Amino acid sequence: DNILVLLKQAAVFAEEFNDPVLLSQVLGRGTYIYYRQNDFTALENNLLRALALAEAAKAPEQQLEVLHALTIFSYKFKRVDKRDAYLARAKIILDEYQFPSESYALLEHFAGIYSDDQTQKEAFNRQALNRFKPEQEAWVKERAQEHLVNLYIDQERWADAFAVFAAETNLSGAELFFQAKIHFRQKNFALAQTQA
């Protein structure tokens, strides 16, 4: 209850300052309350209001943040009727304002996380991973690698699991750990220990 009161006060301040981007951000923060209440309709309406404010202010970064949230929550609520539309709208913003490829990877990664279909999980995370150059460090790249490795381990697709790192010449600590995990699941404990 205290959080709702504070968010309402913040919204009043944002309106008094005539700052639509700030108001959009405040509305976005309130979304998690609706998520905890399992109320997709209120959550979506709140975010659509935040999106309209960001669009009116011509603030593409805020538009993208709201569309990320709409996409993710559509996946979490299993709203197939909504998620693809919000994902497509986010991609339009990315294209229009020429955001870096990492921004696309973030959307693809989240789509992969929340997809129930294993083939789609693989395809989305593969797309996200392909957005990065070898040796490029980014948390989204690392998470996409981890999700692919876990998917391949569960399916005992060992060659595919190791191929996740084929383009890398200097493995990061996380990448060495993921390889250790593959070796461990193959019961190659000595190799797992060495990589770890």
mmCIF file of C-alpha atoms in Angstrom:
data_model
loop_
_atom_site.group_PDB
_atom_site.id
_atom_site.type_symbol
_atom_site.label_atom_id
_atom_site.label_comp_id
_atom_site.label_asym_id
_atom_site.label_seq_id
_atom_site.Cartn_x
_atom_site.Cartn_y
_atom_site.Cartn_z
ATOM 1 C CA ASP A 1 0.000 0.000 0.000
ATOM 2 C CA ASN A 2 2.852 2.409 0.804
ATOM 3 C CA ILE A 3 4.366 1.787 -2.614
ATOM 4 C CA LEU A 4 1.109 2.713 -4.335
ATOM 5 C CA VAL A 5 0.901 5.935 -2.331
ATOM 6 C CA LEU A 6 4.484 6.848 -3.238
ATOM 7 C CA LEU A 7 3.930 6.055 -6.912
ATOM 8 C CA LYS A 8 0.797 8.208 -6.977
ATOM 9 C CA GLN A 9 2.750 11.068 -5.384
ATOM 10 C CA ALA A 10 5.526 10.645 -7.944
ATOM 11 C CA ALA A 11 2.938 10.718 -10.751
ATOM 12 C CA VAL A 12 1.477 13.957 -9.359
ATOM 13 C CA PHE A 13 4.957 15.531 -9.257
ATOM 14 C CA ALA A 14 5.689 14.407 -12.832
ATOM 15 C CA GLU A 15 2.402 15.973 -13.989
ATOM 16 C CA GLU A 16 3.132 19.192 -12.072
ATOM 17 C CA PHE A 17 6.563 19.384 -13.733
ATOM 18 C CA ASN A 18 4.894 18.707 -17.081
ATOM 19 C CA ASP A 19 7.381 15.895 -17.713
ATOM 20 C CA PRO A 20 5.700 13.162 -19.802
ATOM 21 C CA VAL A 21 8.832 10.973 -19.894
ATOM 22 C CA LEU A 22 9.110 11.009 -16.103
ATOM 23 C CA LEU A 23 5.398 10.227 -15.802
ATOM 24 C CA SER A 24 5.836 7.376 -18.273
ATOM 25 C CA GLN A 25 8.685 6.003 -16.144
ATOM 26 C CA VAL A 26 6.611 6.282 -12.952
ATOM 27 C CA LEU A 27 3.720 4.435 -14.590
ATOM 28 C CA GLY A 28 6.153 1.757 -15.754
ATOM 29 C CA ARG A 29 7.339 1.186 -12.185
ATOM 30 C CA GLY A 30 3.770 0.702 -11.013
ATOM 31 C CA THR A 31 3.357 -2.186 -13.419
ATOM 32 C CA TYR A 32 4.952 -4.667 -11.024
ATOM 33 C CA ILE A 33 2.131 -4.157 -8.546
ATOM 34 C CA TYR A 34 -0.388 -5.285 -11.175
ATOM 35 C CA TYR A 35 1.876 -8.204 -12.027
ATOM 36 C CA ARG A 36 1.865 -9.339 -8.398
ATOM 37 C CA GLN A 37 -1.925 -8.999 -8.400
ATOM 38 C CA ASN A 38 -2.034 -11.169 -11.533
ATOM 39 C CA ASP A 39 -4.027 -8.464 -13.345
ATOM 40 C CA PHE A 40 -2.890 -8.353 -16.967
ATOM 41 C CA THR A 41 -5.608 -5.920 -18.040
ATOM 42 C CA ALA A 42 -4.619 -3.261 -15.479
ATOM 43 C CA LEU A 43 -0.934 -3.892 -16.200
ATOM 44 C CA GLU A 44 -1.405 -3.507 -19.947
ATOM 45 C CA ASN A 45 -3.572 -0.388 -19.609
ATOM 46 C CA ASN A 46 -0.978 1.177 -17.322
ATOM 47 C CA LEU A 47 1.844 0.440 -19.773
ATOM 48 C CA LEU A 48 -0.166 1.604 -22.771
ATOM 49 C CA ARG A 49 -0.694 4.937 -21.005
ATOM 50 C CA ALA A 50 3.067 5.063 -20.342
ATOM 51 C CA LEU A 51 3.711 4.275 -24.015
ATOM 52 C CA ALA A 52 1.359 7.025 -25.212
ATOM 53 C CA LEU A 53 3.201 9.550 -23.031
ATOM 54 C CA ALA A 54 6.587 8.421 -24.375
ATOM 55 C CA GLU A 55 5.312 8.612 -27.959
ATOM 56 C CA ALA A 56 3.900 12.114 -27.426
ATOM 57 C CA ALA A 57 7.259 13.196 -25.988
ATOM 58 C CA LYS A 58 9.085 11.607 -28.944
ATOM 59 C CA ALA A 59 11.270 9.654 -26.530
ATOM 60 C CA PRO A 60 12.316 6.462 -28.352
ATOM 61 C CA GLU A 61 14.356 5.064 -25.436
ATOM 62 C CA GLN A 62 11.325 5.285 -23.147
ATOM 63 C CA GLN A 63 9.042 3.887 -25.852
ATOM 64 C CA LEU A 64 11.389 0.943 -26.202
ATOM 65 C CA GLU A 65 11.546 0.399 -22.431
ATOM 66 C CA VAL A 66 7.743 0.289 -22.238
ATOM 67 C CA LEU A 67 7.500 -2.020 -25.264
ATOM 68 C CA HIS A 68 10.095 -4.315 -23.672
ATOM 69 C CA ALA A 69 7.872 -4.502 -20.596
ATOM 70 C CA LEU A 70 4.718 -5.109 -22.654
ATOM 71 C CA THR A 71 6.469 -7.895 -24.553
ATOM 72 C CA ILE A 72 7.903 -9.550 -21.444
ATOM 73 C CA PHE A 73 4.658 -9.408 -19.477
ATOM 74 C CA SER A 74 2.724 -10.721 -22.482
ATOM 75 C CA TYR A 75 5.042 -13.731 -22.441
ATOM 76 C CA LYS A 76 4.756 -14.115 -18.658
ATOM 77 C CA PHE A 77 0.963 -14.041 -18.851
ATOM 78 C CA LYS A 78 1.037 -16.339 -21.897
ATOM 79 C CA ARG A 79 -0.836 -13.788 -23.986
ATOM 80 C CA VAL A 80 0.056 -15.051 -27.446
ATOM 81 C CA ASP A 81 -2.507 -12.621 -28.841
ATOM 82 C CA LYS A 82 -0.441 -9.685 -27.539
ATOM 83 C CA ARG A 83 3.221 -10.637 -27.361
ATOM 84 C CA ASP A 84 4.026 -10.802 -31.071
ATOM 85 C CA ALA A 85 2.373 -7.438 -31.697
ATOM 86 C CA TYR A 86 4.401 -5.740 -28.955
ATOM 87 C CA LEU A 87 7.579 -7.457 -30.106
ATOM 88 C CA ALA A 88 6.947 -6.200 -33.659
ATOM 89 C CA ARG A 89 6.295 -2.642 -32.416
ATOM 90 C CA ALA A 90 9.536 -2.698 -30.451
ATOM 91 C CA LYS A 91 11.431 -3.806 -33.562
ATOM 92 C CA ILE A 92 9.913 -0.929 -35.518
ATOM 93 C CA ILE A 93 11.305 1.526 -32.943
ATOM 94 C CA LEU A 94 14.704 -0.213 -33.076
ATOM 95 C CA ASP A 95 14.766 0.067 -36.864
ATOM 96 C CA GLU A 96 13.450 3.615 -37.046
ATOM 97 C CA TYR A 97 15.980 5.029 -34.589
ATOM 98 C CA GLN A 98 18.812 2.649 -35.565
ATOM 99 C CA PHE A 99 19.475 1.304 -32.104
ATOM 100 C CA PRO A 100 22.560 -0.935 -31.735
ATOM 101 C CA SER A 101 22.208 -4.666 -32.325
ATOM 102 C CA GLU A 102 22.403 -5.361 -28.591
ATOM 103 C CA SER A 103 18.959 -3.795 -28.261
ATOM 104 C CA TYR A 104 17.523 -6.374 -30.670
ATOM 105 C CA ALA A 105 19.359 -9.106 -28.788
ATOM 106 C CA LEU A 106 17.665 -8.102 -25.552
ATOM 107 C CA LEU A 107 14.209 -8.529 -27.094
ATOM 108 C CA GLU A 108 15.142 -11.833 -28.709
ATOM 109 C CA HIS A 109 16.669 -13.137 -25.504
ATOM 110 C CA PHE A 110 13.565 -12.354 -23.454
ATOM 111 C CA ALA A 111 11.358 -13.878 -26.136
ATOM 112 C CA GLY A 112 13.506 -17.009 -25.881
ATOM 113 C CA ILE A 113 13.279 -17.134 -22.109
ATOM 114 C CA TYR A 114 9.507 -16.978 -21.978
ATOM 115 C CA SER A 115 8.676 -19.081 -25.002
ATOM 116 C CA ASP A 116 7.190 -22.493 -24.188
ATOM 117 C CA ASP A 117 8.315 -23.978 -27.496
ATOM 118 C CA GLN A 118 11.851 -25.438 -27.384
ATOM 119 C CA THR A 119 12.449 -24.719 -31.064
ATOM 120 C CA GLN A 120 11.494 -21.068 -30.564
ATOM 121 C CA LYS A 121 13.640 -20.865 -27.415
ATOM 122 C CA GLU A 122 16.601 -22.043 -29.433
ATOM 123 C CA ALA A 123 15.880 -19.780 -32.414
ATOM 124 C CA PHE A 124 15.410 -16.627 -30.330
ATOM 125 C CA ASN A 125 18.543 -17.193 -28.242
ATOM 126 C CA ARG A 126 20.526 -18.076 -31.364
ATOM 127 C CA GLN A 127 19.363 -14.805 -32.988
ATOM 128 C CA ALA A 128 20.365 -12.889 -29.860
ATOM 129 C CA LEU A 129 23.790 -14.532 -29.780
ATOM 130 C CA ASN A 130 24.387 -13.846 -33.483
ATOM 131 C CA ARG A 131 24.009 -10.108 -32.824
ATOM 132 C CA PHE A 132 27.419 -10.084 -31.126
ATOM 133 C CA LYS A 133 30.911 -10.329 -32.541
ATOM 134 C CA PRO A 134 33.349 -12.929 -31.168
ATOM 135 C CA GLU A 135 35.067 -11.685 -28.016
ATOM 136 C CA GLN A 136 32.424 -8.971 -27.561
ATOM 137 C CA GLU A 137 31.330 -8.900 -23.947
ATOM 138 C CA ALA A 138 27.731 -8.228 -23.003
ATOM 139 C CA TRP A 139 25.478 -9.662 -20.336
ATOM 140 C CA VAL A 140 22.788 -10.438 -22.953
ATOM 141 C CA LYS A 141 25.288 -12.464 -24.973
ATOM 142 C CA GLU A 142 26.327 -14.365 -21.856
ATOM 143 C CA ARG A 143 22.703 -15.100 -20.904
ATOM 144 C CA ALA A 144 21.881 -16.261 -24.462
ATOM 145 C CA GLN A 145 24.906 -18.584 -24.353
ATOM 146 C CA GLU A 146 23.797 -19.948 -20.997
ATOM 147 C CA HIS A 147 20.234 -20.604 -22.170
ATOM 148 C CA LEU A 148 21.443 -22.321 -25.340
ATOM 149 C CA VAL A 149 23.910 -24.476 -23.405
ATOM 150 C CA ASN A 150 21.222 -25.492 -20.898
ATOM 151 C CA LEU A 151 18.808 -26.302 -23.721
ATOM 152 C CA TYR A 152 21.401 -28.427 -25.522
ATOM 153 C CA ILE A 153 22.469 -30.179 -22.316
ATOM 154 C CA ASP A 154 18.861 -31.112 -21.551
ATOM 155 C CA GLN A 155 18.580 -32.562 -25.066
ATOM 156 C CA GLU A 156 22.055 -34.169 -24.847
ATOM 157 C CA ARG A 157 23.122 -32.266 -27.966
ATOM 158 C CA TRP A 158 26.759 -32.087 -26.915
ATOM 159 C CA ALA A 159 28.236 -30.899 -30.214
ATOM 160 C CA ASP A 160 25.689 -28.070 -30.408
ATOM 161 C CA ALA A 161 26.449 -27.092 -26.806
ATOM 162 C CA PHE A 162 30.171 -26.762 -27.520
ATOM 163 C CA ALA A 163 29.452 -25.025 -30.852
ATOM 164 C CA VAL A 164 27.946 -22.104 -28.896
ATOM 165 C CA PHE A 165 31.566 -21.025 -28.271
ATOM 166 C CA ALA A 166 33.057 -22.028 -31.638
ATOM 167 C CA ALA A 167 33.684 -18.443 -32.807
ATOM 168 C CA GLU A 168 35.333 -17.360 -29.547
ATOM 169 C CA THR A 169 39.128 -17.523 -29.350
ATOM 170 C CA ASN A 170 39.566 -16.232 -25.784
ATOM 171 C CA LEU A 171 36.882 -17.660 -23.537
ATOM 172 C CA SER A 172 35.561 -15.534 -20.701
ATOM 173 C CA GLY A 173 35.153 -16.913 -17.196
ATOM 174 C CA ALA A 174 31.449 -17.463 -17.800
ATOM 175 C CA GLU A 175 32.128 -19.288 -21.073
ATOM 176 C CA LEU A 176 34.679 -21.559 -19.383
ATOM 177 C CA PHE A 177 32.126 -22.274 -16.658
ATOM 178 C CA PHE A 178 29.443 -23.142 -19.244
ATOM 179 C CA GLN A 179 31.901 -25.547 -20.901
ATOM 180 C CA ALA A 180 32.673 -27.067 -17.507
ATOM 181 C CA LYS A 181 28.954 -27.641 -17.055
ATOM 182 C CA ILE A 182 28.771 -29.493 -20.387
ATOM 183 C CA HIS A 183 31.730 -31.712 -19.443
ATOM 184 C CA PHE A 184 30.196 -32.357 -16.015
ATOM 185 C CA ARG A 185 26.878 -33.451 -17.532
ATOM 186 C CA GLN A 186 28.828 -35.742 -19.874
ATOM 187 C CA LYS A 187 30.478 -37.178 -16.734
ATOM 188 C CA ASN A 188 33.891 -35.937 -17.897
ATOM 189 C CA PHE A 189 34.685 -34.807 -14.370
ATOM 190 C CA ALA A 190 38.396 -34.163 -14.894
ATOM 191 C CA LEU A 191 37.710 -31.856 -17.851
ATOM 192 C CA ALA A 192 34.880 -30.193 -15.940
ATOM 193 C CA GLN A 193 37.217 -29.518 -13.036
ATOM 194 C CA THR A 194 39.920 -28.118 -15.327
ATOM 195 C CA GLN A 195 37.474 -25.762 -17.074
ATOM 196 C CA ALA A 196 35.898 -24.700 -13.774
#
